[in-house]
């Protein structure tokens, strides 16, 4: 039978991520695995058989639609969507965020007791990174408010601030425990994940109450509202697996999915499908959870060495972040309106 290369999975990758080629009678000689090119770059083959070849996307692979081929199979080519680097040298604890003008906000969070001169950067559509030298210590999570302003949590000082239209800082709410994840509900209430085990609700008139209680997190809560007006929450514990929680508007808490090892950032696309970042070594990447059949079924969409956050561009495309680098993939995906 002829040697045939048929597919590559997942179809998206961050440089350094692992993808798998599938086919029939793939070349596997006595001298070792075949030579694979990603674009014009040599790829390291991690595993190989006559049906599958797992390779590491070279770290210097440029972004965009990239051909992948086995050099001993001329004419056999599959294509991989490689994310392009947006910025590096940052410190992300949660997902980046877009404002209404399509500008991307990223953080330089730092550790406890550390003050950095530029805690937030804003990246325009032209790719220019603008430093915002505002007085926000340890920015943690970001959320665009219904007023069009960007809200920022501070996990060490226990409050949430917001950036005004002229890039000043205002205190919005305080005494929030160890605030990490942020998400706005349709009624304008801000929900805050207190790492010590509470989901707090800040009403539009800034009254704070405890909305729900969850097991404490050793790192951070990550929050996103779904099309069902339920709040979806991920966190990290010392267990081998951590769930995705769903909290209904009437405060009922259930485990929506529990198959991830270390879930982090969450975001919904235009169809109302939840995407989750998995940070567990060996399974790291961006997953889509299809719940149309009732039980969520995960699909690895993007492979990456490590990720902490994800956000959809209102104009299309998806942005993912590791702790120090942000990438963009120009695929036709939008966040839920």
Coordinates of C-alpha atoms in Angstrom, one line a residue:
X1 CA 0.0 0.0 0.0
X2 CA 1.2 3.5 -0.7
X3 CA 2.6 5.8 2.0
X4 CA -0.1 8.5 2.7
X5 CA -0.1 11.5 5.0
X6 CA -3.8 12.3 5.9
X7 CA -4.1 14.7 8.8
X8 CA -2.5 16.8 11.5
X9 CA -4.0 17.3 15.0
X10 CA -4.6 19.6 16.6
X11 CA -4.8 22.1 13.7
X12 CA -3.6 25.0 15.7
X13 CA -0.3 25.4 17.7
X14 CA 1.9 27.8 19.6
X15 CA 5.6 27.4 18.7
X16 CA 6.9 24.7 21.0
X17 CA 3.7 22.8 21.1
X18 CA 3.3 19.2 20.0
X19 CA 1.2 18.1 17.1
X20 CA 0.6 14.6 15.6
X21 CA 0.6 13.6 11.9
X22 CA -1.6 10.7 10.9
X23 CA -1.5 8.5 7.9
X24 CA -0.9 5.0 6.6
X25 CA 2.4 3.3 6.1
X26 CA 4.3 6.4 7.2
X27 CA 8.1 6.1 6.7
X28 CA 9.9 4.6 9.6
X29 CA 13.3 3.2 8.7
X30 CA 16.0 1.4 10.6
X31 CA 17.9 4.7 11.1
X32 CA 15.1 6.2 13.2
X33 CA 12.1 8.6 12.6
X34 CA 11.6 10.5 9.3
X35 CA 12.7 14.0 8.7
X36 CA 9.8 16.5 9.1
X37 CA 9.7 20.1 8.1
X38 CA 7.4 22.7 9.5
X39 CA 7.6 25.4 6.9
X40 CA 11.3 25.6 6.2
X41 CA 12.4 24.5 9.8
X42 CA 13.4 21.1 11.0
X43 CA 11.1 19.7 13.6
X44 CA 12.1 17.4 16.4
X45 CA 10.2 14.1 16.2
X46 CA 9.1 12.9 19.7
X47 CA 7.3 9.7 18.8
X48 CA 6.9 7.8 15.5
X49 CA 5.1 4.8 14.1
X50 CA 3.7 3.8 10.7
X51 CA 0.4 5.5 11.6
X52 CA 1.3 8.5 13.7
X53 CA 4.3 10.9 14.1
X54 CA 4.3 13.3 17.0
X55 CA 6.5 16.3 16.6
X56 CA 7.4 19.6 18.3
X57 CA 6.7 22.8 16.4
X58 CA 10.0 24.6 16.2
X59 CA 10.2 27.6 18.6
X60 CA 11.1 30.0 15.8
X61 CA 8.2 29.0 13.5
X62 CA 6.6 32.2 12.0
X63 CA 2.9 32.6 12.5
X64 CA 0.3 31.8 9.9
X65 CA -0.8 28.9 7.8
X66 CA 2.3 26.7 7.6
X67 CA 2.9 23.6 5.5
X68 CA 4.1 20.4 7.3
X69 CA 5.6 17.6 5.3
X70 CA 7.8 14.5 5.6
X71 CA 10.7 15.0 3.3
X72 CA 10.7 11.4 2.1
X73 CA 7.0 11.8 1.0
X74 CA 7.2 14.3 -1.9
X75 CA 3.8 15.9 -2.6
X76 CA 2.3 14.9 0.7
X77 CA 1.5 18.1 2.7
X78 CA -0.8 19.1 5.5
X79 CA -1.2 22.6 7.0
X80 CA -0.9 23.9 10.5
X81 CA -2.2 27.2 11.8
X82 CA 0.7 28.6 13.9
X83 CA 0.0 31.4 16.4
X84 CA 2.2 34.5 16.0
X85 CA 3.8 36.3 18.9
X86 CA 2.1 39.5 19.9
X87 CA 4.4 40.5 22.8
X88 CA 6.7 39.0 25.4
X89 CA 8.4 40.0 28.6
X90 CA 5.1 40.3 30.4
X91 CA 3.7 38.6 33.5
X92 CA 0.2 37.1 33.0
X93 CA -1.7 35.5 35.8
X94 CA -5.0 35.3 33.9
X95 CA -6.3 36.1 30.4
X96 CA -5.6 39.3 28.5
X97 CA -8.6 41.5 27.6
X98 CA -9.8 43.6 24.7
X99 CA -11.4 47.0 25.0
X100 CA -14.2 48.4 22.7
X101 CA -11.6 49.8 20.3
X102 CA -10.0 46.4 19.8
X103 CA -6.9 47.2 21.9
X104 CA -5.4 44.4 23.9
X105 CA -4.5 44.8 27.5
X106 CA -1.8 42.6 29.1
X107 CA -0.2 42.7 32.6
X108 CA 3.2 42.9 34.2
X109 CA 1.9 41.5 37.5
X110 CA 5.0 40.8 39.6
X111 CA 5.2 39.1 42.9
X112 CA 4.1 40.1 46.4
X113 CA 5.9 43.3 47.5
X114 CA 7.1 43.9 44.0
X115 CA 6.3 47.2 42.3
X116 CA 7.0 47.5 38.6
X117 CA 7.1 50.8 36.7
X118 CA 4.8 49.7 34.0
X119 CA 2.1 47.3 35.3
X120 CA -0.1 47.3 32.2
X121 CA 0.6 47.4 28.5
X122 CA -2.0 48.2 25.8
X123 CA -1.4 46.9 22.3
X124 CA -3.1 48.5 19.4
X125 CA -4.4 47.1 16.1
X126 CA -1.1 48.2 14.6
X127 CA 0.8 46.0 17.0
X128 CA 2.4 48.9 18.8
X129 CA 2.8 48.3 22.6
X130 CA 1.9 51.3 24.7
X131 CA 3.1 51.3 28.4
X132 CA 0.6 52.5 31.0
X133 CA 2.6 53.7 33.9
X134 CA -0.4 53.7 36.3
X135 CA -0.4 53.1 40.0
X136 CA -1.7 49.5 40.1
X137 CA 0.4 47.1 42.1
X138 CA 0.3 43.4 41.0
X139 CA -2.5 43.6 38.4
X140 CA -4.0 40.1 38.2
X141 CA -7.2 39.8 36.2
X142 CA -8.8 42.1 33.6
X143 CA -12.4 42.6 32.6
X144 CA -14.1 45.1 30.3
X145 CA -17.0 46.7 32.1
X146 CA -20.3 47.7 30.6
X147 CA -19.1 51.3 30.9
X148 CA -16.3 50.6 28.4
X149 CA -13.7 50.9 31.1
X150 CA -11.1 48.2 32.0
X151 CA -11.3 46.7 35.4
X152 CA -8.2 45.2 37.2
X153 CA -8.0 43.1 40.3
X154 CA -5.1 43.2 42.7
X155 CA -4.6 39.9 44.5
X156 CA -2.3 41.2 47.2
X157 CA -4.0 44.5 48.1
X158 CA -7.5 43.0 48.0
X159 CA -9.2 45.5 45.7
X160 CA -10.4 46.1 42.2
X161 CA -9.5 49.3 40.3
X162 CA -10.6 50.6 36.9
X163 CA -8.8 52.6 34.2
X164 CA -10.6 55.8 33.2
X165 CA -10.9 57.0 29.6
X166 CA -7.9 59.3 30.2
X167 CA -5.8 56.5 31.7
X168 CA -6.2 57.4 35.3
X169 CA -6.9 54.9 38.1
X170 CA -9.9 54.8 40.3
X171 CA -10.6 52.4 43.2
X172 CA -13.8 50.5 42.4
X173 CA -14.2 48.0 45.3
X174 CA -12.0 47.0 48.3
X175 CA -11.7 44.4 51.0
X176 CA -12.3 41.6 48.5
X177 CA -10.0 39.0 50.1
X178 CA -7.5 37.7 47.6
X179 CA -9.2 38.8 44.4
X180 CA -8.2 37.1 41.2
X181 CA -10.7 36.3 38.3
X182 CA -13.2 39.0 37.1
X183 CA -16.4 38.7 35.1
X184 CA -19.4 41.0 34.5
X185 CA -23.0 39.8 34.4
X186 CA -25.6 41.2 32.1
X187 CA -27.0 43.4 34.9
X188 CA -23.6 45.1 35.3
X189 CA -22.7 43.3 38.5
X190 CA -19.0 42.4 38.8
X191 CA -18.1 38.9 40.0
X192 CA -14.8 38.5 41.7
X193 CA -13.0 35.2 42.5
X194 CA -11.5 35.5 46.0
X195 CA -8.8 32.9 46.1
X196 CA -9.5 32.0 49.7
X197 CA -12.8 30.3 48.5
X198 CA -15.5 32.8 47.8
X199 CA -17.1 34.2 44.6
X200 CA -18.0 37.8 45.5
X201 CA -20.6 39.9 43.8
X202 CA -20.2 43.7 43.5
X203 CA -23.5 45.3 42.5
X204 CA -23.6 48.3 40.2
X205 CA -24.0 50.5 43.3
X206 CA -20.9 48.8 44.7
X207 CA -22.5 46.7 47.4
X208 CA -20.4 43.5 48.0
X209 CA -21.9 40.2 49.0
X210 CA -20.8 36.5 48.9
X211 CA -22.4 34.9 45.9
X212 CA -21.1 31.4 46.3
X213 CA -18.5 29.4 48.1
X214 CA -15.9 27.1 46.4
X215 CA -12.8 25.2 47.6
X216 CA -9.9 27.5 48.0
X217 CA -7.5 27.9 45.1
X218 CA -3.7 27.7 45.5
X219 CA -3.2 30.0 42.5
X220 CA -6.2 31.9 41.1
X221 CA -9.8 31.7 40.1
X222 CA -10.7 32.2 36.4
X223 CA -14.2 33.4 35.6
X224 CA -16.5 33.6 32.5
X225 CA -20.2 34.0 32.0
X226 CA -22.0 31.7 29.6
X227 CA -24.9 32.2 27.3
X228 CA -27.1 30.6 30.0
X229 CA -26.2 33.4 32.4
X230 CA -24.4 30.9 34.6
X231 CA -20.9 31.7 35.9
X232 CA -18.2 29.2 34.9
X233 CA -15.2 29.0 37.2
X234 CA -11.9 27.2 37.1
X235 CA -9.2 27.1 39.8
X236 CA -6.2 25.1 40.9
X237 CA -5.8 23.0 44.0
X238 CA -3.3 20.4 45.2
X239 CA -5.4 17.6 43.7
X240 CA -4.4 15.7 40.6
X241 CA -7.6 16.9 38.8
X242 CA -9.5 20.2 39.1
X243 CA -13.1 20.8 37.9
X244 CA -14.9 23.5 36.0
X245 CA -17.7 24.7 38.2
X246 CA -21.0 26.2 37.0
X247 CA -22.9 28.6 39.3
X248 CA -26.5 29.4 38.3
X249 CA -28.1 32.8 38.8
X250 CA -29.8 31.4 41.9
X251 CA -26.5 30.4 43.4
X252 CA -26.6 26.6 42.8
X253 CA -23.0 25.3 42.4
X254 CA -22.3 22.1 40.4
X255 CA -19.2 20.5 38.9
X256 CA -19.8 21.0 35.2
X257 CA -16.7 19.1 33.9
X258 CA -13.9 17.4 35.9
X259 CA -11.5 16.0 33.3
X260 CA -8.8 18.6 33.4
X261 CA -5.6 18.5 35.5
X262 CA -4.9 22.2 35.8
X263 CA -7.6 24.3 34.1
X264 CA -7.0 28.1 33.9
X265 CA -8.4 30.8 31.6
X266 CA -11.9 30.5 30.2
X267 CA -13.7 32.2 27.3
X268 CA -16.9 31.7 25.3
X269 CA -16.9 32.0 21.5
X270 CA -19.8 33.4 19.3
X271 CA -21.7 30.1 19.3
X272 CA -21.7 30.0 23.1
X273 CA -19.1 27.2 23.3
X274 CA -16.6 27.3 26.2
X275 CA -12.9 27.2 25.5
X276 CA -10.6 26.3 28.4
X277 CA -6.8 26.6 28.9
X278 CA -5.3 23.4 30.3
X279 CA -1.9 24.0 31.9
X280 CA -1.0 20.4 32.9
X281 CA 2.3 19.3 31.5
X282 CA 1.9 16.8 28.7
X283 CA -1.7 17.9 28.0
X284 CA -1.3 21.7 27.8
X285 CA -3.2 23.7 25.3
X286 CA -6.5 25.3 24.4
X287 CA -9.6 23.0 24.5
X288 CA -13.1 23.4 23.2
X289 CA -15.9 21.8 25.3
X290 CA -18.8 20.7 23.2
X291 CA -21.8 20.3 25.5
X292 CA -24.5 19.9 22.8
X293 CA -25.0 16.3 23.8
X294 CA -25.5 17.1 27.5
X295 CA -22.1 16.0 28.8
X296 CA -19.2 18.2 27.9
X297 CA -16.7 16.6 25.5
X298 CA -13.2 18.2 25.2
X299 CA -11.4 18.7 22.0
X300 CA -7.8 19.9 21.9
X301 CA -7.8 22.8 19.5
X302 CA -4.4 24.3 20.1
X303 CA -1.2 22.7 21.4
X304 CA 1.2 24.8 23.5
X305 CA 4.0 24.2 25.9
X306 CA 2.2 26.2 28.6
X307 CA -0.8 28.6 28.8
X308 CA -2.6 30.6 31.4
X309 CA -5.2 32.6 29.5
X310 CA -7.4 33.0 26.4
X311 CA -9.5 35.8 25.0
X312 CA -11.4 36.2 21.7
X313 CA -11.0 39.3 19.6
X314 CA -14.4 41.1 19.0
X315 CA -13.3 41.3 15.3
X316 CA -12.3 37.7 15.0
X317 CA -9.3 35.7 16.1
X318 CA -8.1 34.2 19.4
X319 CA -5.4 35.4 21.7
X320 CA -3.7 33.0 24.2
X321 CA -1.1 33.8 26.8
X322 CA 1.5 32.0 28.8
X323 CA 2.9 33.6 31.9
X324 CA 5.4 35.6 29.9
X325 CA 4.3 35.7 26.2
X326 CA 1.1 36.5 24.3
X327 CA 0.2 35.0 20.9
X328 CA -2.5 35.5 18.4
X329 CA -4.2 33.2 15.9
X330 CA -6.2 34.7 13.1
X331 CA -9.0 32.2 12.8
X332 CA -12.7 33.2 12.3
X333 CA -13.7 33.0 16.0
X334 CA -15.4 35.7 17.9
X335 CA -16.5 36.1 21.5
X336 CA -20.1 35.8 22.5
X337 CA -21.9 39.1 22.1

